[in-house]
Tab-separated table of C-alpha atoms and ligand atoms in Angstrom:
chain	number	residue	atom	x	y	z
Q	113	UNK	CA	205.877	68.418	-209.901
Q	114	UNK	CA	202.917	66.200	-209.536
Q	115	UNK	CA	202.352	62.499	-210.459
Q	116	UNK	CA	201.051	61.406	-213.425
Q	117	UNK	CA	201.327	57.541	-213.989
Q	118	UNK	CA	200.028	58.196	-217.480
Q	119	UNK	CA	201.501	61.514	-219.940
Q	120	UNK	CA	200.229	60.756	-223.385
Q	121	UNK	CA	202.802	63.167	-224.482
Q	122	UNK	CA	206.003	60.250	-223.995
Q	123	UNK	CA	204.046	58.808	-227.407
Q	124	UNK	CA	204.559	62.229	-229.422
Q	125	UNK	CA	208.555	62.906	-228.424
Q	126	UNK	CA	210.188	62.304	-231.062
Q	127	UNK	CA	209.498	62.134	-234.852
Q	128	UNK	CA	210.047	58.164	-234.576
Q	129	UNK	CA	207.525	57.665	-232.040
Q	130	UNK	CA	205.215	59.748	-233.155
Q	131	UNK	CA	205.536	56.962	-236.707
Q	132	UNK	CA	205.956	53.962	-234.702
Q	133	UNK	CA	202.059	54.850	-233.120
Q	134	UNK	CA	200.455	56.167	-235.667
Q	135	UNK	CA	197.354	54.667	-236.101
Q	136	UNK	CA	196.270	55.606	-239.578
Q	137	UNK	CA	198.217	56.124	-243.049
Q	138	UNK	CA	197.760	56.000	-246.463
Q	139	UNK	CA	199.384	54.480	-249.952
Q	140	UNK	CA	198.951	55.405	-253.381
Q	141	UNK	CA	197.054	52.261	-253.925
Q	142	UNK	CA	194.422	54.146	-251.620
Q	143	UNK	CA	193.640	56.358	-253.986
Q	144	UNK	CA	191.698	57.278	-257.336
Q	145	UNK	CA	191.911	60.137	-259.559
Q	146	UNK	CA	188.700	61.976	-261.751
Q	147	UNK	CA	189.768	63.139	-264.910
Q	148	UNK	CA	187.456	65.102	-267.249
Q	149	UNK	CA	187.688	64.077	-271.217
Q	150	UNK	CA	186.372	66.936	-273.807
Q	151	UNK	CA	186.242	66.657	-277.213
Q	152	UNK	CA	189.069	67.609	-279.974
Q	153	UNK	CA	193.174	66.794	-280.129
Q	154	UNK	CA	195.685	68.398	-278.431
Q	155	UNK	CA	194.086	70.280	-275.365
Q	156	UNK	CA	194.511	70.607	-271.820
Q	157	UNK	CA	192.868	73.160	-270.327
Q	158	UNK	CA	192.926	74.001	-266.701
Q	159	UNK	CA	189.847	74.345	-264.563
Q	160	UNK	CA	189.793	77.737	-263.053
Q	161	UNK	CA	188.265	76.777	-259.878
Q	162	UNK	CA	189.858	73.475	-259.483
Q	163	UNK	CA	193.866	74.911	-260.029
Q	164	UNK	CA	196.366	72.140	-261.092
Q	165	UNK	CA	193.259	70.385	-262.633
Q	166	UNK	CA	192.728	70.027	-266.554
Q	167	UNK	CA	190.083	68.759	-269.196
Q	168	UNK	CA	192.082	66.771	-271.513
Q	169	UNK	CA	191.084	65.556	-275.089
Q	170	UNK	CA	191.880	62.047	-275.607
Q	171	UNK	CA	195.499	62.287	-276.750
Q	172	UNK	CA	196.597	64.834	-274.305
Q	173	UNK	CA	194.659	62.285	-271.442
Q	174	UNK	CA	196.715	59.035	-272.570
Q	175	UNK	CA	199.972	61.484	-271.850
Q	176	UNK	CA	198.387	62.377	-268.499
Q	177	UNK	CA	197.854	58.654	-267.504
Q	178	UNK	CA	201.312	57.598	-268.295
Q	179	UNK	CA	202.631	60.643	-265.663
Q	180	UNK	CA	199.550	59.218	-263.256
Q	181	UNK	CA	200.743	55.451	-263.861
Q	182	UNK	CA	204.668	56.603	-263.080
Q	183	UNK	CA	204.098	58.271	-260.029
Q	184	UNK	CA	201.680	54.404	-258.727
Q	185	UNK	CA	198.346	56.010	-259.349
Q	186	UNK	CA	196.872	53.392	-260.984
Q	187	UNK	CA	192.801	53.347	-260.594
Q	188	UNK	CA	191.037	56.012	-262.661
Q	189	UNK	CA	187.791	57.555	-262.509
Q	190	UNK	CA	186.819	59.238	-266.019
Q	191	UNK	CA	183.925	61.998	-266.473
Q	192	UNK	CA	182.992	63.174	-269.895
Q	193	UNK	CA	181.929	67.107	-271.265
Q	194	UNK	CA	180.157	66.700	-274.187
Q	195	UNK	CA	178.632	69.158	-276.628
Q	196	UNK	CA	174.877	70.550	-276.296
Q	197	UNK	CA	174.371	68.769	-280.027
Q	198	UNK	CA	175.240	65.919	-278.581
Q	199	UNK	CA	173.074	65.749	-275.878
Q	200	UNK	CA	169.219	64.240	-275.779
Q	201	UNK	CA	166.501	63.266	-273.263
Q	202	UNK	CA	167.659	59.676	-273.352
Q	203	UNK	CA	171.255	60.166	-273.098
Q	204	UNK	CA	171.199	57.859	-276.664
Q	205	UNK	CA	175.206	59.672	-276.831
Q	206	UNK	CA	176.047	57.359	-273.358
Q	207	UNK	CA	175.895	53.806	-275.729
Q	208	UNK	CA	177.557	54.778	-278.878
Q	209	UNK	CA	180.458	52.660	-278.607
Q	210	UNK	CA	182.477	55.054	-281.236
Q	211	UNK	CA	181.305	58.591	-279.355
Q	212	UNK	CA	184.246	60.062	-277.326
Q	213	UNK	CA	183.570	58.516	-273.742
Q	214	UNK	CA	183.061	54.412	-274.760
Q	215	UNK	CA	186.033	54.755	-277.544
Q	216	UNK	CA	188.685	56.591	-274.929
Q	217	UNK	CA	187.841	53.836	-272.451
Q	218	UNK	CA	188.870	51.472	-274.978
Q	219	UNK	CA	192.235	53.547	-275.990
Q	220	UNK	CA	192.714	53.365	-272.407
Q	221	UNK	CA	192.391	50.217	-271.659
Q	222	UNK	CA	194.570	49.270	-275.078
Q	223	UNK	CA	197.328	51.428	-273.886
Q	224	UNK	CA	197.276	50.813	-270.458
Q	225	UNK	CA	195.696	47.010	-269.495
Q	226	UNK	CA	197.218	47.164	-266.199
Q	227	UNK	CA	195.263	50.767	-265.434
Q	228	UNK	CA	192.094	49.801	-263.175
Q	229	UNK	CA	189.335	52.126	-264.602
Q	230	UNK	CA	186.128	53.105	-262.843
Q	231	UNK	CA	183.389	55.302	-264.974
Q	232	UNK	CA	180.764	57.289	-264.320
Q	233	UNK	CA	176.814	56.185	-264.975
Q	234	UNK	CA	173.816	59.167	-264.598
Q	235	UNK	CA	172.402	60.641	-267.399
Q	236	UNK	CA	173.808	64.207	-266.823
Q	237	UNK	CA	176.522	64.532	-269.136
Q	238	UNK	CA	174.446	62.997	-272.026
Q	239	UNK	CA	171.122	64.884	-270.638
Q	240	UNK	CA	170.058	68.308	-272.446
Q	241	UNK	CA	168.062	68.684	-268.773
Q	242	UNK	CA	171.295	68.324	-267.121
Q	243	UNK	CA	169.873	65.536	-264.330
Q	244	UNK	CA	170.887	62.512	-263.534
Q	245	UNK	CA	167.681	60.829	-264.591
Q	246	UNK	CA	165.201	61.261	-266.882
Q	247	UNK	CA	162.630	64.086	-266.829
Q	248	UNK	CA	158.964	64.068	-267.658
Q	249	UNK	CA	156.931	66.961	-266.651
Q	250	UNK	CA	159.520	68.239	-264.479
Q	251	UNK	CA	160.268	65.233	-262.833
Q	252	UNK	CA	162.786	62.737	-262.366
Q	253	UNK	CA	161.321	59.331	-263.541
Q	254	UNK	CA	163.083	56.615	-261.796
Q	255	UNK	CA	162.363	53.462	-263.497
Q	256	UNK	CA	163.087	54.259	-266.623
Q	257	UNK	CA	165.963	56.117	-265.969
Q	258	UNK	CA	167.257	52.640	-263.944
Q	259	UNK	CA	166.597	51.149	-267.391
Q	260	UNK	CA	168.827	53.874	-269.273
Q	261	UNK	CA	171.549	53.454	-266.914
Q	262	UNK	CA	171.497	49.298	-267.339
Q	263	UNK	CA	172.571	50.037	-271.112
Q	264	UNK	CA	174.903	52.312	-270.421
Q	265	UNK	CA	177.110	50.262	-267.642
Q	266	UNK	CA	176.936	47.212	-270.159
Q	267	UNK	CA	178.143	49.631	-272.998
Q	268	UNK	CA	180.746	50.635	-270.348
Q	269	UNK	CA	181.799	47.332	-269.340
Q	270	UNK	CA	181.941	46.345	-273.015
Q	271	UNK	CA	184.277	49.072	-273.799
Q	272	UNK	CA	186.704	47.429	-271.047
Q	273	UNK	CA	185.721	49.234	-267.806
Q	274	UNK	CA	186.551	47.471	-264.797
Q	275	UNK	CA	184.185	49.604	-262.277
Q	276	UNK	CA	181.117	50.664	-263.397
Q	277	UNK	CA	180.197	53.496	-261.006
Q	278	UNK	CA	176.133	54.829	-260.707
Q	279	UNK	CA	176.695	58.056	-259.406
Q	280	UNK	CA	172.174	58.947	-260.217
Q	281	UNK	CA	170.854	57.770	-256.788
Q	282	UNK	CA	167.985	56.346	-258.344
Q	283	UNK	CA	166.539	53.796	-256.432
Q	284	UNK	CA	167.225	49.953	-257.747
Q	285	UNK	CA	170.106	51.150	-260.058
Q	286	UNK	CA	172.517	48.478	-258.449
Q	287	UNK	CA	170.099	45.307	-258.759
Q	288	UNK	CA	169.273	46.270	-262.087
Q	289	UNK	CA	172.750	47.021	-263.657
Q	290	UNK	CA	174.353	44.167	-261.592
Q	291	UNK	CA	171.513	41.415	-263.674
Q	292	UNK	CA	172.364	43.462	-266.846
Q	293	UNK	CA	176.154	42.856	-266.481
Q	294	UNK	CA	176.132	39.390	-265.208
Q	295	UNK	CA	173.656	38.530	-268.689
Q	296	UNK	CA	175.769	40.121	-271.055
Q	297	UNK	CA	178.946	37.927	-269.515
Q	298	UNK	CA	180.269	40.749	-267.470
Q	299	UNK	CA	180.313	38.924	-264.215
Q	300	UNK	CA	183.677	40.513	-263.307
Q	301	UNK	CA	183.353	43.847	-263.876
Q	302	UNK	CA	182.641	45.646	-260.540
Q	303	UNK	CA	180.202	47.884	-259.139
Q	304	UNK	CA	181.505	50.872	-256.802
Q	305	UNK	CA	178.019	52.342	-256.027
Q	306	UNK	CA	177.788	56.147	-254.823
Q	307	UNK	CA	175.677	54.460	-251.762
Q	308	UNK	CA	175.245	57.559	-249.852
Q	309	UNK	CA	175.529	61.205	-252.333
Q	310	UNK	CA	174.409	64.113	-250.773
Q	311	UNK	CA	172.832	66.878	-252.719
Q	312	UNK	CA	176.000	69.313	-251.870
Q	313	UNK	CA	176.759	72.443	-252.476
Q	314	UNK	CA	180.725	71.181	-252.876
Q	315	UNK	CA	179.972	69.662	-256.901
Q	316	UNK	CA	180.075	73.537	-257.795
Q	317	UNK	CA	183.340	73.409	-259.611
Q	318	UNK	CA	182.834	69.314	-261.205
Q	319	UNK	CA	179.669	71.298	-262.917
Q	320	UNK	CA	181.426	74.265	-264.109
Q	321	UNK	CA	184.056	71.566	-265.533
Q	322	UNK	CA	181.760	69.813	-267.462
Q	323	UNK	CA	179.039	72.028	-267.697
Q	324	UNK	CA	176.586	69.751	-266.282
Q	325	UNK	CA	174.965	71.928	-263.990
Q	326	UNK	CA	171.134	70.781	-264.318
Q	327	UNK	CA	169.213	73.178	-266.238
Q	328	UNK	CA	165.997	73.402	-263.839
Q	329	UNK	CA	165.737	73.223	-259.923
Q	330	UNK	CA	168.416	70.508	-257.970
Q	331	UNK	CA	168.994	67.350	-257.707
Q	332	UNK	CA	167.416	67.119	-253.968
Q	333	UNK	CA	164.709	64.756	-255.039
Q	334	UNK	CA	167.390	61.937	-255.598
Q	335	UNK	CA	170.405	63.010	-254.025
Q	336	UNK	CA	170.954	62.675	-250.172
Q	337	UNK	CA	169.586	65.032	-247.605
Q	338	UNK	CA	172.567	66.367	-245.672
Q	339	UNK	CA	170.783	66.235	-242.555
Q	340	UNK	CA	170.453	63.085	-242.534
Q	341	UNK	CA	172.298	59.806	-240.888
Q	342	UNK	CA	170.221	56.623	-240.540
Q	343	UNK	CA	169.139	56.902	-244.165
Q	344	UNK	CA	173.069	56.356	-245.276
Q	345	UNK	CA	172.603	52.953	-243.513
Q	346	UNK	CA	169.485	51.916	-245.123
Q	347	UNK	CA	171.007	53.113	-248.765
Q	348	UNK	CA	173.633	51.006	-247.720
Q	349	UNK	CA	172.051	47.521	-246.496
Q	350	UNK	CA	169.895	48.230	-250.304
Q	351	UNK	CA	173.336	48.529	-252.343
Q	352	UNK	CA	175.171	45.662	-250.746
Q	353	UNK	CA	171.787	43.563	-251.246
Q	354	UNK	CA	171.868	44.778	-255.022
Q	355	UNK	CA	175.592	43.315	-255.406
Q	356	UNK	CA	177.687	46.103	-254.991
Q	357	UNK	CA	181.125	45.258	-254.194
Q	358	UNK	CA	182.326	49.212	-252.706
Q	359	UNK	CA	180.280	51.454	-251.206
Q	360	UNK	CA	180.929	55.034	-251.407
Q	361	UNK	CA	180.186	57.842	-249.744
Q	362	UNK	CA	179.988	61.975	-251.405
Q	363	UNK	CA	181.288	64.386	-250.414
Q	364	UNK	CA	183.953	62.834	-247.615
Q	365	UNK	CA	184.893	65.769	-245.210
Q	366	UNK	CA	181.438	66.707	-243.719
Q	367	UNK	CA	180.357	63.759	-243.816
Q	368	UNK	CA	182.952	61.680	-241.896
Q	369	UNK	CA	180.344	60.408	-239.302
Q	370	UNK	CA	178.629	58.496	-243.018
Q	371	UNK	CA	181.852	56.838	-243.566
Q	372	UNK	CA	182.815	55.450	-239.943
Q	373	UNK	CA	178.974	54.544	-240.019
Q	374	UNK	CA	178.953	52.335	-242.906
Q	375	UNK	CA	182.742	50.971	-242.260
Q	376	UNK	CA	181.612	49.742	-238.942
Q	377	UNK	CA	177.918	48.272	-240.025
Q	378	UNK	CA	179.091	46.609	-243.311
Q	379	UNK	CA	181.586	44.032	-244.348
Q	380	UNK	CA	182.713	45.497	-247.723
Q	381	UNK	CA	185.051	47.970	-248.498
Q	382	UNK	CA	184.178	51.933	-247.809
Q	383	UNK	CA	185.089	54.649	-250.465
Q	384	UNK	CA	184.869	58.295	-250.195
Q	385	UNK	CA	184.775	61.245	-253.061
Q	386	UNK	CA	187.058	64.209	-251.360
Q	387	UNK	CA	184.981	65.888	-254.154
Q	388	UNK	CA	185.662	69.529	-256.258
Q	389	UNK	CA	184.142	71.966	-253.639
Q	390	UNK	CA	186.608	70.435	-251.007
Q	391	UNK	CA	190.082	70.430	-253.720
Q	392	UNK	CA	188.370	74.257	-254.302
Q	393	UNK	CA	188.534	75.541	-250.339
Q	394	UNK	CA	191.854	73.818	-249.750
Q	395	UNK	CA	193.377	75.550	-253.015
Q	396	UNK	CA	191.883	78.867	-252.766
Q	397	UNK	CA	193.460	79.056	-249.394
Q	398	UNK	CA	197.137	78.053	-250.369
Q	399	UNK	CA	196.863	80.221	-252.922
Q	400	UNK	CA	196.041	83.066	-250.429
Q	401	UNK	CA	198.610	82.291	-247.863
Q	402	UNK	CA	196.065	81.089	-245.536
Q	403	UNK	CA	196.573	77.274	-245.050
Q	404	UNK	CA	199.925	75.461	-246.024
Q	405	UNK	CA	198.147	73.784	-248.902
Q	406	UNK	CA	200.247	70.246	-248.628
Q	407	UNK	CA	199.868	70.129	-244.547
Q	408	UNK	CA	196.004	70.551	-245.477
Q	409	UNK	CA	195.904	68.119	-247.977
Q	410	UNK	CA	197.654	65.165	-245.933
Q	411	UNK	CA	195.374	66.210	-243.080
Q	412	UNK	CA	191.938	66.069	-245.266
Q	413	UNK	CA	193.347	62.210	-246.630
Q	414	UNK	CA	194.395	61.477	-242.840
Q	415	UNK	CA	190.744	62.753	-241.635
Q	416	UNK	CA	189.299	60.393	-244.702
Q	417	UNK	CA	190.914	57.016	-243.923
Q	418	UNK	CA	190.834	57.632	-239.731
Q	419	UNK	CA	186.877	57.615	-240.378
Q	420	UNK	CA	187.048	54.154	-242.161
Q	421	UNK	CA	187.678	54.742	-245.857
Q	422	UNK	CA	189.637	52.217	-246.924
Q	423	UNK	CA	190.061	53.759	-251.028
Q	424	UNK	CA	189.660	58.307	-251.423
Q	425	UNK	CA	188.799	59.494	-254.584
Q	426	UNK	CA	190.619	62.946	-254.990
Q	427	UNK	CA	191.746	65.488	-256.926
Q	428	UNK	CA	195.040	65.453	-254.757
Q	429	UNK	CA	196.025	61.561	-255.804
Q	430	UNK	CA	198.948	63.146	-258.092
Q	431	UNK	CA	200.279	65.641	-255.301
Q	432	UNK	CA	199.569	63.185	-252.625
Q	433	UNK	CA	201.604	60.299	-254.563
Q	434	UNK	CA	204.333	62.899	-255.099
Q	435	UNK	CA	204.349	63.656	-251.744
Q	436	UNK	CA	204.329	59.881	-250.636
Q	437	UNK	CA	207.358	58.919	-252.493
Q	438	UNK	CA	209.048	62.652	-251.454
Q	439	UNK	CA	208.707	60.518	-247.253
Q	440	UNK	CA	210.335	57.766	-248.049
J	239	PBG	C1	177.120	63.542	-261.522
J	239	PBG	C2	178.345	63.639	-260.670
J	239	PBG	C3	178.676	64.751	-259.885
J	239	PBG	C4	179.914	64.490	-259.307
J	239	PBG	C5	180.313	63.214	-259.736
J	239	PBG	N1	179.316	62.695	-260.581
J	239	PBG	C6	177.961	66.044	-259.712
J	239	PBG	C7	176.547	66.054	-259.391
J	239	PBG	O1	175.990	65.114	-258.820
J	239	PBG	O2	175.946	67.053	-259.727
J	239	PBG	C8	180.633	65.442	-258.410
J	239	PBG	C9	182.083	65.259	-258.217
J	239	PBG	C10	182.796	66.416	-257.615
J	239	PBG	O3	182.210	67.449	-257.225
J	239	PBG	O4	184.022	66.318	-257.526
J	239	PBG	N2	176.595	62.359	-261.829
């Protein structure tokens, strides 16, 4: 027997102690759910790479929001699939206040006042290129996408949306939408700015849900480098100069170095997208046996928050609140 003043393993003896020193947890109030609106009544169809996730038309989504609202999830992120006919090189479809995106929020918002709901503004689900900004010769233009994307957070905000969320990475977007709100009178509604997207390989499965897989080359030229560190930091000091009142970071698991980064260099609020490609691995493993798909799940939201997230954007907010109020 030797001595050893100090055995880290008195802290992990019993299931009580091992609660009483845990240092990081989370709540259902951490957390916000994507859900994908298509057109039509009455459907709900499952995504076959994201499994337990649906597309729901607008009647079928109000259901799904009253099961999301029971079980405390109660901050929404919504993405729409439109038609090809709808779509343009402007993304004219994003402002029509009576086109199936603006009028759901609305519903929504009617139905459900106390729901706190976050959208989605690039251009690619509006775009017939399929980017997140607007292309000329090939190329993303930025300031006139930045432009675009002004009209449709106001249009947004108008139809009750109480975080607008730029998910484009154009450069300037936050400035410019945050002046456009605050003139049109929305000086509450929120910005939760995707500070630092990557251009991932993990959105594979969010573009085969809404088919908005761009239609030439990739979305490197505006999205995030995945090599890189120090230019997360600079993104960030830009977006919190602009007015944004969250920053997020996408996707969350590799890039857990990005979110303790900008928790400890910034005074606002951190957010992280546990986005499709992650949901994907972690399912496709359950499914095979692999991985005890709950452990997993609790360990990727653990991982998120221990790096500094304070809110997680997942596709596991339903499971994970069932599983919250399944520990008490
Ligand atoms: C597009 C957008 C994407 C996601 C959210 N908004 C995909 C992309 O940038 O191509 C990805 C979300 C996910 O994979 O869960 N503006």
């Amino acid at each position: 027997m030797f001595e050893l003043p100090i055995r880290p393993r008195r802290n992990r003896k019993s299931e009580a102690i091992r609660s009483l020193v845990e240092e990081t947890s989370f709540k259902v109030s951490d957390l916000i759910f994507p859900m994908f609106l298509i057109e039509g009544e009455n459907k709900k169809i499952e995504i076959s790479s994201m499994p337990g996730i649906y597309r729901f038309s607008k009647d079928r989504l109000l259901e799904e929001i009253h099961t999301c609202v029971d079980l405390g999830v109660r901050t929404l992120v919504l993405f729409p699939s439109l038609s090809d006919i709808k779509k343009d090189k402007y993304a004219t479809e994003s402002q029509n206040p009576d086109g199936l995106y603006l009028s759901c929020l609305k519903d929504i918002k009617l139905s459900f006042p106390d729901v706190c709901l976050m959208t989605d503004v690039a251009m690619d689900p509006y775009s017939i290129d399929g980017h997140d900004g607007f292309v000329e010769n090939g190329e993303i233009i930025n300031d006139i996408t930045v432009d675009i994307l002004a009209k449709m957070a106001v249009a947004q905000a108008k139809a009750g949306a109480d975080i607008i969320g730029p998910s484009d990475m154009m450069d300037g977007r936050v400035g410019v939408i945050r002046k456009a709100l605050d003139a049109d009178g929305f000086s509450n509604t929120s910005i939760m700015s995707y500070t630092a997207k990557y251009a991932s390989a993990f959105y594979g499965p969010f573009r085969d849900a809404l088919d908005s897989a761009p239609r030439f080359g990739d979305k490197k030229t505006y999205q995030m480098n995945p090599a890189n560190r120090m230019e997360a930091l600079l993104e960030a000091q830009l977006d919190m100069d602009e007015g944004a009142d969250i920053l997020m970071v996408k996707p969350a698991l590799s890039y857990l170095d990005i979110i303790s980064d900008l928790s400890k260099n910034f005074p606002l609020p951190v957010a992280a997208y546990n986005v499709s490609g992650e949901y994907a691995m972690v399912k496709a493993a359950a499914a095979n046996g692999w991985i005890d798909g709950e452990k997993a799940m609790i360990e990727c939201l653990l991982s998120i928050k221990r790096a500094g997230a304070k809110v997680i954007l997942t596709y596991f907010a339903k499971e994970a609140a069932i599983f919250l109020k399944k520990d008490l």
